[in-house]
PDB file of C-alpha atoms in Angstrom:
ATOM      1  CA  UNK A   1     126.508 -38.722  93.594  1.00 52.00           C
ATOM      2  CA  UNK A   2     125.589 -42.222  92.079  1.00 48.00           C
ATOM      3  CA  UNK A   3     123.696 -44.408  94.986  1.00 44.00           C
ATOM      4  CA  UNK A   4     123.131 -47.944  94.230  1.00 44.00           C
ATOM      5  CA  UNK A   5     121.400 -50.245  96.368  1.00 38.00           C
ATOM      6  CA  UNK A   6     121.208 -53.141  97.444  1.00 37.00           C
ATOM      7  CA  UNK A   7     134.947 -66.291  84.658  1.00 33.00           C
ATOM      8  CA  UNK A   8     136.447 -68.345  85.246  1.00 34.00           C
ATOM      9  CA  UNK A   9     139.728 -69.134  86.977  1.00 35.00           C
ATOM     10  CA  UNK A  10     142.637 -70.494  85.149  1.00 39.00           C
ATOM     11  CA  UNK A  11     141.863 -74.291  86.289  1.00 43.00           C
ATOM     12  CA  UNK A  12     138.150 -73.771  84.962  1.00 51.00           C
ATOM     13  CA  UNK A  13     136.342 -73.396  88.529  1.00 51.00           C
ATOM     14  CA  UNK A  14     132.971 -71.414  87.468  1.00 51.00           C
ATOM     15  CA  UNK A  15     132.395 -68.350  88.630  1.00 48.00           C
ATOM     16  CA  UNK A  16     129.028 -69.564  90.386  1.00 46.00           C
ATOM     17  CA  UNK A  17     131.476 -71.864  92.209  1.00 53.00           C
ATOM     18  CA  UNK A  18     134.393 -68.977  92.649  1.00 47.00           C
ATOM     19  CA  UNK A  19     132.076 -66.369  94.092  1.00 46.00           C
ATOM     20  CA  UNK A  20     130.803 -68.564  96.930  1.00 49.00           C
ATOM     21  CA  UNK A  21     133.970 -68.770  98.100  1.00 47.00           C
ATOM     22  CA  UNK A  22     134.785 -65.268  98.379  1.00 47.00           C
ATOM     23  CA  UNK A  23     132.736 -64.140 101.280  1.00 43.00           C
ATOM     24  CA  UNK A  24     134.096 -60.974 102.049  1.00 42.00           C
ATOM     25  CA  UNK A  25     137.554 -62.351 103.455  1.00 42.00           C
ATOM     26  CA  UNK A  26     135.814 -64.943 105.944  1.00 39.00           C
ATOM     27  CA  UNK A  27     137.645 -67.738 103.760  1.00 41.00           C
ATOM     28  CA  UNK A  28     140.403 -68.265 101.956  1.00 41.00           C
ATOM     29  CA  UNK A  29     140.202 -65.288  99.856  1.00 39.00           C
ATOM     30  CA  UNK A  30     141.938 -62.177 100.970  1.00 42.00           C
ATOM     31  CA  UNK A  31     141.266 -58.518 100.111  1.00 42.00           C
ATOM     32  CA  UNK A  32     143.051 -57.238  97.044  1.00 42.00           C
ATOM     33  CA  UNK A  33     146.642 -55.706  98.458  1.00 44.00           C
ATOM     34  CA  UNK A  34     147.442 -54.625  95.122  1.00 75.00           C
ATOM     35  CA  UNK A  35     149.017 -51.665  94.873  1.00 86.00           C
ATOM     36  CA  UNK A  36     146.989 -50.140  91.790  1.00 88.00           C
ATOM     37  CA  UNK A  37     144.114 -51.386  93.848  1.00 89.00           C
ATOM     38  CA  UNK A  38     144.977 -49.215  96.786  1.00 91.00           C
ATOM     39  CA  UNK A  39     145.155 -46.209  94.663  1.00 93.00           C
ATOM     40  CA  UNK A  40     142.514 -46.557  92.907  1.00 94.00           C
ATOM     41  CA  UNK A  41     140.595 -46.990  96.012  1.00 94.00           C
ATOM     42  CA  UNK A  42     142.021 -43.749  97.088  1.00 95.00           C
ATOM     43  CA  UNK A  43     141.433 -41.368  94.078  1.00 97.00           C
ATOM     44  CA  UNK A  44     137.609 -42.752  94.820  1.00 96.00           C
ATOM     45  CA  UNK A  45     137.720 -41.548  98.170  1.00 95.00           C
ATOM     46  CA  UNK A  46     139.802 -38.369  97.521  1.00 96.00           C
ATOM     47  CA  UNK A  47     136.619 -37.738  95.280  1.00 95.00           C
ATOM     48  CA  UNK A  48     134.075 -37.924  98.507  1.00 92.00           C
ATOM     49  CA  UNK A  49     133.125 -41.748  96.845  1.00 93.00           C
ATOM     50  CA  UNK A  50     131.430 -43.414  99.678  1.00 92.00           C
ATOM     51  CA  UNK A  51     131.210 -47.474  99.955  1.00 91.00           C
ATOM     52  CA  UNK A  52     132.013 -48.228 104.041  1.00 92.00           C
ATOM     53  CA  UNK A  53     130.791 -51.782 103.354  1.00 92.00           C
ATOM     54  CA  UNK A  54     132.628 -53.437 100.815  1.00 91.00           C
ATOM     55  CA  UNK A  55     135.624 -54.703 100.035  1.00 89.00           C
ATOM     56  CA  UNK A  56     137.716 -55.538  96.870  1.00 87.00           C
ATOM     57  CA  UNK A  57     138.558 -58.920  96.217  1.00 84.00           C
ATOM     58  CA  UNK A  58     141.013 -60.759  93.988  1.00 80.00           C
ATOM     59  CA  UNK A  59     140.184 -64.103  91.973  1.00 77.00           C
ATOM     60  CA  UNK A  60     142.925 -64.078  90.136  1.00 72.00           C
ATOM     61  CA  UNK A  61     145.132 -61.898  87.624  1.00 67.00           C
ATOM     62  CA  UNK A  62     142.396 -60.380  85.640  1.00 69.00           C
ATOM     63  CA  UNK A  63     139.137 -61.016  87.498  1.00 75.00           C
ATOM     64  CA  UNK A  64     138.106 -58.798  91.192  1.00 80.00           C
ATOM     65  CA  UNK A  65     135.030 -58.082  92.431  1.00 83.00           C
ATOM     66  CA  UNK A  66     132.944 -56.354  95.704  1.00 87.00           C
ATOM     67  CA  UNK A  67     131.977 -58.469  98.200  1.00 86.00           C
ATOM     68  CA  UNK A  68     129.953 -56.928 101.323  1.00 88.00           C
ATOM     69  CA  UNK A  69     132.801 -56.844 104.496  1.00 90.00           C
ATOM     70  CA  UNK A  70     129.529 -55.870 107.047  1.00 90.00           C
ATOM     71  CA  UNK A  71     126.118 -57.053 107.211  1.00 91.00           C
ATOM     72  CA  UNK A  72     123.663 -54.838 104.993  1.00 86.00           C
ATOM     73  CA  UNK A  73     120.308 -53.671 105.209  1.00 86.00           C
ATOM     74  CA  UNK A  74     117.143 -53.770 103.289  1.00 82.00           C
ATOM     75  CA  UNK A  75     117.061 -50.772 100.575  1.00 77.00           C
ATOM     76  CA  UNK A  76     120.097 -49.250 102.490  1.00 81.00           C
ATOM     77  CA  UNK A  77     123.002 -47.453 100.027  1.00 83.00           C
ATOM     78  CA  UNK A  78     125.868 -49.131  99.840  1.00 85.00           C
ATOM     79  CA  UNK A  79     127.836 -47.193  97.351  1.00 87.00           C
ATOM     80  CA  UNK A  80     128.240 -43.309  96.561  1.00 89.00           C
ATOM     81  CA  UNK A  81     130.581 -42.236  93.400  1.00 91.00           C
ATOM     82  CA  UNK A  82     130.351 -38.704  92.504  1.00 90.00           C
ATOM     83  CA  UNK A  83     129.649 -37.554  88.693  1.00 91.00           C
ATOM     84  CA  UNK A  84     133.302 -36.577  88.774  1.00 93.00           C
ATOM     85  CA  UNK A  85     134.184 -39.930  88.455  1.00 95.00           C
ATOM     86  CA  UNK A  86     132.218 -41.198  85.749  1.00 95.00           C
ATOM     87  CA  UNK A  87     132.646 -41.278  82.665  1.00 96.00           C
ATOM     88  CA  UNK A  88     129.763 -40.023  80.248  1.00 95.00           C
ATOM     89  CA  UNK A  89     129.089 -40.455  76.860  1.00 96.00           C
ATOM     90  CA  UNK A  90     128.766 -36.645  76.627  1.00 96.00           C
ATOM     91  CA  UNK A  91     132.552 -36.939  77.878  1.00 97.00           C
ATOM     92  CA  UNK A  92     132.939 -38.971  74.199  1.00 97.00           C
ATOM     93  CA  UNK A  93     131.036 -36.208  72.316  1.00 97.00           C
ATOM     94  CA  UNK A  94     132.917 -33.630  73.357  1.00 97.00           C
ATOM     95  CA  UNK A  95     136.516 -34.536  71.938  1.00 97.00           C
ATOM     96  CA  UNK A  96     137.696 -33.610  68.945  1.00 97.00           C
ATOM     97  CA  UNK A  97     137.282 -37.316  67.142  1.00 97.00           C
ATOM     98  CA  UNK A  98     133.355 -37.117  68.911  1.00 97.00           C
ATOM     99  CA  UNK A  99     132.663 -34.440  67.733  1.00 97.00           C
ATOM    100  CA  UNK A 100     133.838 -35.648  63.782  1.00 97.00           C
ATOM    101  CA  UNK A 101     131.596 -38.797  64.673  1.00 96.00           C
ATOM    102  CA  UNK A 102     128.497 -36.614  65.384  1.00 94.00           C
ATOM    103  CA  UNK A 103     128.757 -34.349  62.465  1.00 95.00           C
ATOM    104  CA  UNK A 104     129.222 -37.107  59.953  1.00 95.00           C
ATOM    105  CA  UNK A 105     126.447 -39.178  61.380  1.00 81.00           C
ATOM    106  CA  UNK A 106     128.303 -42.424  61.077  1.00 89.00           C
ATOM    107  CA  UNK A 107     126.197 -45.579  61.096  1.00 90.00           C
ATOM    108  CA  UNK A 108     127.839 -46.904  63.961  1.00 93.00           C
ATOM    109  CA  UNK A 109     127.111 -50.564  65.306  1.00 90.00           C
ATOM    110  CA  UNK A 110     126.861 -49.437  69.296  1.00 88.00           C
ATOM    111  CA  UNK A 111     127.036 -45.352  69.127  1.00 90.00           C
ATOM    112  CA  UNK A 112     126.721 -44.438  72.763  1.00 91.00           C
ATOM    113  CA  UNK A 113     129.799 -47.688  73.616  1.00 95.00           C
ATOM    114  CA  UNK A 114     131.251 -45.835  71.032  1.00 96.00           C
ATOM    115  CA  UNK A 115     131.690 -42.138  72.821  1.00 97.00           C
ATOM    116  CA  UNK A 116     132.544 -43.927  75.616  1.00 97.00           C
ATOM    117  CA  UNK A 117     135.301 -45.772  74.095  1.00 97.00           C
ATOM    118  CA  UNK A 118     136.393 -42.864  72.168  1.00 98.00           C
ATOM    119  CA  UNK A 119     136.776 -41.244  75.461  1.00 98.00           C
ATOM    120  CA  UNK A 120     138.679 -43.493  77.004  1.00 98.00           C
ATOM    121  CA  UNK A 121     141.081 -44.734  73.767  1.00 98.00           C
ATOM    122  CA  UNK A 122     142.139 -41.233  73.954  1.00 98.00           C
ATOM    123  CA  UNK A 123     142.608 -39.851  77.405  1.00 98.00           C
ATOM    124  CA  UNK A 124     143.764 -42.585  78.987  1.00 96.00           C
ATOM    125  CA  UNK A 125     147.219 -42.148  77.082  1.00 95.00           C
ATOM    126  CA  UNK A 126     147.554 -38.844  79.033  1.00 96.00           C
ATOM    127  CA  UNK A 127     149.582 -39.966  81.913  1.00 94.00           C
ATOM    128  CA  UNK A 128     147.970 -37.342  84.289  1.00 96.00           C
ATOM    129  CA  UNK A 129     144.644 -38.186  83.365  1.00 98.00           C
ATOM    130  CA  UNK A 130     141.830 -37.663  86.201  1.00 98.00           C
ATOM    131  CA  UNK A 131     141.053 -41.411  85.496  1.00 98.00           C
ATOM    132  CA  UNK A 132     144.391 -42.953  85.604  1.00 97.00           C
ATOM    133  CA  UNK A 133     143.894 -44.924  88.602  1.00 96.00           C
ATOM    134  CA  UNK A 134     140.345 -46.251  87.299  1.00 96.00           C
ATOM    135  CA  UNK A 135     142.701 -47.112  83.939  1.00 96.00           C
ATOM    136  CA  UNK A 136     145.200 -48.944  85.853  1.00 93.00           C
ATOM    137  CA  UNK A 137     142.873 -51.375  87.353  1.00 91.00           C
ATOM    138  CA  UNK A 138     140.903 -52.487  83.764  1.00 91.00           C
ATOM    139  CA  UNK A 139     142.305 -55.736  82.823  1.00 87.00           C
ATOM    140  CA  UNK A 140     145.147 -55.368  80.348  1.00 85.00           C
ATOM    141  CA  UNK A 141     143.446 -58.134  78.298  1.00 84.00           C
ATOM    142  CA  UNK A 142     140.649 -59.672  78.141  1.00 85.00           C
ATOM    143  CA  UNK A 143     141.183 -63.443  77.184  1.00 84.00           C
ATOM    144  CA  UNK A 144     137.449 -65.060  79.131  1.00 83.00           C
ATOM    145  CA  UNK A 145     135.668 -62.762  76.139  1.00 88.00           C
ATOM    146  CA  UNK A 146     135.230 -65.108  72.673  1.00 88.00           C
ATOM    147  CA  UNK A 147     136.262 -62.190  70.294  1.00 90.00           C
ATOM    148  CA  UNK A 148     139.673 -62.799  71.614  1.00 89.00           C
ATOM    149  CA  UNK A 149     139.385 -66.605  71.341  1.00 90.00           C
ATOM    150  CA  UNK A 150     142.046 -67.954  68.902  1.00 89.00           C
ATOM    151  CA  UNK A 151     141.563 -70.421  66.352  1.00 91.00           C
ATOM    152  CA  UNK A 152     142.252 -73.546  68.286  1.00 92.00           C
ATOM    153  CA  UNK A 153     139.984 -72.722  70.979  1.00 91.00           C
ATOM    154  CA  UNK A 154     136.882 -71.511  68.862  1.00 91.00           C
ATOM    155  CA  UNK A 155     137.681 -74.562  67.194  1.00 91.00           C
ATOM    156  CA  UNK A 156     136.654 -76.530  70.132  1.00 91.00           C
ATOM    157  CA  UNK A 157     132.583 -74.679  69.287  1.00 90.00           C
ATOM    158  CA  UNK A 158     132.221 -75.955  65.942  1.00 91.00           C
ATOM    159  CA  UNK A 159     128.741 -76.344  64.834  1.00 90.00           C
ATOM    160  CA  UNK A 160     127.345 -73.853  67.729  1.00 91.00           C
ATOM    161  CA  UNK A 161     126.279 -71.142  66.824  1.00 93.00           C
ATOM    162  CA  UNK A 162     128.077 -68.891  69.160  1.00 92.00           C
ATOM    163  CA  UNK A 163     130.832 -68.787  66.272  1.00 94.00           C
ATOM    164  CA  UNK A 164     128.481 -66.810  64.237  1.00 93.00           C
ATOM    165  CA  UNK A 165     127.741 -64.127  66.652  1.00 94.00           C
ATOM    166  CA  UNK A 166     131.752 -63.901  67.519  1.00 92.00           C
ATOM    167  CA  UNK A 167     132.512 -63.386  63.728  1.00 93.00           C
ATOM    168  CA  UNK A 168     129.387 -60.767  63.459  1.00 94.00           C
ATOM    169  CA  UNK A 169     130.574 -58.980  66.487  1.00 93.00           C
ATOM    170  CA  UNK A 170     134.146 -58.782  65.384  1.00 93.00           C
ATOM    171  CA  UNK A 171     132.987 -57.940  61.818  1.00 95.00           C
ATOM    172  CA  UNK A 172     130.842 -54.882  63.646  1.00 94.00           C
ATOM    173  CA  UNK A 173     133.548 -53.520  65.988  1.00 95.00           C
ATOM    174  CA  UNK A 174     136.090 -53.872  62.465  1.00 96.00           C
ATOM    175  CA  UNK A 175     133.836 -51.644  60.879  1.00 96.00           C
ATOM    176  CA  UNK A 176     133.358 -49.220  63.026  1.00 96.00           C
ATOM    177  CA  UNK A 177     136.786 -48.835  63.516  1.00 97.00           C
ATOM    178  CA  UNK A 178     137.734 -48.668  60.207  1.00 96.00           C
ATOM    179  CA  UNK A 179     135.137 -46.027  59.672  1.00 96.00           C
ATOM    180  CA  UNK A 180     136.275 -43.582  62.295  1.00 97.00           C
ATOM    181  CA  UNK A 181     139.879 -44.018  60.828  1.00 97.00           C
ATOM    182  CA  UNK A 182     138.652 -43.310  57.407  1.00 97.00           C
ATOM    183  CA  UNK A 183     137.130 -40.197  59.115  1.00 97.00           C
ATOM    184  CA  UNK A 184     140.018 -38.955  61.110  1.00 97.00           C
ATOM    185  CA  UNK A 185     143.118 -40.677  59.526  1.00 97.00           C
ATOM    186  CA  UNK A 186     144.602 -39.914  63.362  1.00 96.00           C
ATOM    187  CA  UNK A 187     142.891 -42.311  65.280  1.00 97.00           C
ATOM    188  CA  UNK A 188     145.181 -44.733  64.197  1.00 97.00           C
ATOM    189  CA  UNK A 189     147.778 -43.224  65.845  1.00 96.00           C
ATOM    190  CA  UNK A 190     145.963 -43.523  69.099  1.00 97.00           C
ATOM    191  CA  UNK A 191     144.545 -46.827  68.627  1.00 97.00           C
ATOM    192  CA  UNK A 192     144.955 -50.561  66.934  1.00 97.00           C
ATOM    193  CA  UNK A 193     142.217 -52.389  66.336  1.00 96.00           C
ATOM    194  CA  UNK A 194     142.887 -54.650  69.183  1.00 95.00           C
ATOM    195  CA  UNK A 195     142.779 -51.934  71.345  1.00 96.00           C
ATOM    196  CA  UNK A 196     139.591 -50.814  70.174  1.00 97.00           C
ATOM    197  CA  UNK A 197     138.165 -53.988  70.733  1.00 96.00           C
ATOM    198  CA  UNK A 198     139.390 -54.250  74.175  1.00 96.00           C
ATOM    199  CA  UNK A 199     137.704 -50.627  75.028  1.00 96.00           C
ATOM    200  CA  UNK A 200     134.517 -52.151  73.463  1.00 96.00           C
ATOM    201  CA  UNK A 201     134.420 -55.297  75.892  1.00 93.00           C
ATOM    202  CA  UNK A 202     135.161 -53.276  78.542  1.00 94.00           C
ATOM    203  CA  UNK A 203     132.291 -50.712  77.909  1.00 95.00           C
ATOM    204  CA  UNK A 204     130.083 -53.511  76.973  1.00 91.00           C
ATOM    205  CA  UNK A 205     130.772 -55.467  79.877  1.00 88.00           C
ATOM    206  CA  UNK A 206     130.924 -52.674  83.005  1.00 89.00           C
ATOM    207  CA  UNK A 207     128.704 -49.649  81.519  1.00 91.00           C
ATOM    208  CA  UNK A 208     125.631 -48.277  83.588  1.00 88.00           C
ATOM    209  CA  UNK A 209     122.649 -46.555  82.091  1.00 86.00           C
ATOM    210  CA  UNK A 210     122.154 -43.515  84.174  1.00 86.00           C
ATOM    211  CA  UNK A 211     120.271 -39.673  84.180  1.00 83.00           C
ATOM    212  CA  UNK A 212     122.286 -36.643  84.527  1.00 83.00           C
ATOM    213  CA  UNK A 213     120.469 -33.387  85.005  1.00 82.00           C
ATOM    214  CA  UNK A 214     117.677 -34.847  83.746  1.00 82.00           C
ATOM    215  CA  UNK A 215     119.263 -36.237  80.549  1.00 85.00           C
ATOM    216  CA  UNK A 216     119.157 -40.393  79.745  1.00 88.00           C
ATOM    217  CA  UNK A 217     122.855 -41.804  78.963  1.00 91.00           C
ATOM    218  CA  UNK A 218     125.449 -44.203  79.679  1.00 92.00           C
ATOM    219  CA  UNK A 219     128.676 -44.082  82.317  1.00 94.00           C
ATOM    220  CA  UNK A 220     131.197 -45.644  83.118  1.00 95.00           C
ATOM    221  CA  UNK A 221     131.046 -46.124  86.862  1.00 93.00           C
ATOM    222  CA  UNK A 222     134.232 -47.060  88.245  1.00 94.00           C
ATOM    223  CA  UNK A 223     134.257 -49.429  91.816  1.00 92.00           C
ATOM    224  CA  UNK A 224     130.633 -50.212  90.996  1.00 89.00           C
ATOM    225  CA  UNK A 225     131.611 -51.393  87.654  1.00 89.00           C
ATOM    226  CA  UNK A 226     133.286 -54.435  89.809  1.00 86.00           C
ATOM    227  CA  UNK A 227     129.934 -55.605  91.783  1.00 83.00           C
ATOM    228  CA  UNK A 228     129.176 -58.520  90.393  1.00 74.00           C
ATOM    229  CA  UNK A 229     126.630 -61.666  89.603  1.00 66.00           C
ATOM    230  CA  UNK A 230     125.733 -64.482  87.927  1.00 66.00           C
ATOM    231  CA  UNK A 231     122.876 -65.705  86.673  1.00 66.00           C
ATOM    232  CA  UNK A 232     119.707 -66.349  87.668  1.00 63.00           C
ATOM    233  CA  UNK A 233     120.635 -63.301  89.559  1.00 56.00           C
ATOM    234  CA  UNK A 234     120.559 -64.200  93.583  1.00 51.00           C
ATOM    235  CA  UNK A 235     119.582 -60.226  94.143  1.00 48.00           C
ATOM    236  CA  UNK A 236     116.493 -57.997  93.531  1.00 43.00           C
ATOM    237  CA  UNK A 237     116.935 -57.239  89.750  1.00 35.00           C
ATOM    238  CA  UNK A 238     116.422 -53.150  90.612  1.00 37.00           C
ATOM    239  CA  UNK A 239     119.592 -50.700  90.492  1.00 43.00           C
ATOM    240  CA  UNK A 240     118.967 -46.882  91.218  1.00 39.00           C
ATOM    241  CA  UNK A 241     121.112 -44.335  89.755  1.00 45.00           C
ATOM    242  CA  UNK A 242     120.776 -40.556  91.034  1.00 41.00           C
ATOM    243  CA  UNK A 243     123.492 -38.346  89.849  1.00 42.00           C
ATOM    244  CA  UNK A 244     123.511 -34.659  91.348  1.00 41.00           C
ATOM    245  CA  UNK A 245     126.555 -32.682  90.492  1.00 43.00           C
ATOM    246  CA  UNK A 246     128.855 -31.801  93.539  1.00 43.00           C
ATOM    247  CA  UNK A 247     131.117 -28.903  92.786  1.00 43.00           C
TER     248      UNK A 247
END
């Protein structure tokens, strides 16, 4: 099991501002009815996931998180997903493109986000997939994130240098791309560049460092991808990860 313990809206409300008002349904924010949402939250318990406590909320479209429903203790768990919900960068290695990636020993910009993505780019168009309901609750786009910026608004940042690092991270994730392609001329077929750059934010953005059978490596952790926090963080800066394998 994994044990942890204890954007902005359209009109430009910060999410400092947007999280204090979603208390765990005690205000005007209600607990995500969605029906993706509901199955999602299903598969996880199907799986023996465990998270009594929390709730899902909805801020708007694209952003949700967790928000505590009960009162919590000191050190106590509040969520349990098992390792056969994760996804692993081993899960990345072991496909056929992963496994061309490893033998050439590409110089990748982010190898281990890589796997991951790789993973992901490729299973998820399997319409039974195991993960399909984590899939169906990623945001289809991912507009708050500058690499998808257009012109007009990185306009509105000239002469900071956040431009630079949004052209040197889109120049990185370009390359790599473009380097698995050249590698297996078929990963085209399963994903654009824009896609691949949406799988990177996403991995970038939600992925947990974790230990499996004693091995250091990087999941994706579905439900407690979603716990959020701003910063200066308002929580003890200390996550624990143990993973034990359940079947």
């Amino acid at each position: 099991m994994a044990s942890l313990a204890a954007a902005e809206e359209p009109s430009g409300v910060p999410d400092r501002d947007k999280f204090a008002r979603a208390d765990g349904g005690k205000k005007d924010l209600e607990a995500d009815s969605d029906e993706k949402m509901k199955i999602f939250e299903n598969w996880l318990l199907d799986n023996n996931s465990k998270f009594p406590k929390l709730v899902m909320q909805k801020y708007d479209d694209e952003v949700r998180g967790v928000h505590a429903a009960e009162e919590i203790g000191p050190d106590e768990s509040i969520i349990e997903i098992p390792l056969e919900c994760l996804i692993t960068v081993e899960m990345g290695k072991a496909t056929d493109i992963g496994r061309a990636v490893l033998q050439s020993d590409l110089d990748l910009d982010a190898p281990k986000h890589v796997f991951l993505m790789l993973f992901m780019l490729i299973d998820r168009k399997n319409p039974t997939s195991h993960f399909k309901p984590y899939y169906d609750t990623l945001p289809p786009t991912l507009s708050n994130m500058p690499i998808f910026w257009s012109q007009e608004e990185l306009a509105l940042l000239e002469g900071s240098y956040l431009l630079v690092q949004v052209e040197e991270r889109n120049t990185a994730i370009e390359n790599d791309y473009k380097a698995i392609c050249h590698l297996c001329p078929d990963f085209a077929d399963i994903s654009t560049l824009d896609e691949f750059k949406w799988a990177r934010m996403c991995v970038c953005s939600r992925n947990f460092g974790i230990v499996v059978d004693g091995v250091r490596t990087s999941a994706m952790v579905p439900y407690a991808d979603m716990l959020n926090h701003y910063r200066p963080r308002s929580v003890a800066p200390v996550t624990l990860l143990t993973l034990c394998n359940t079947s």
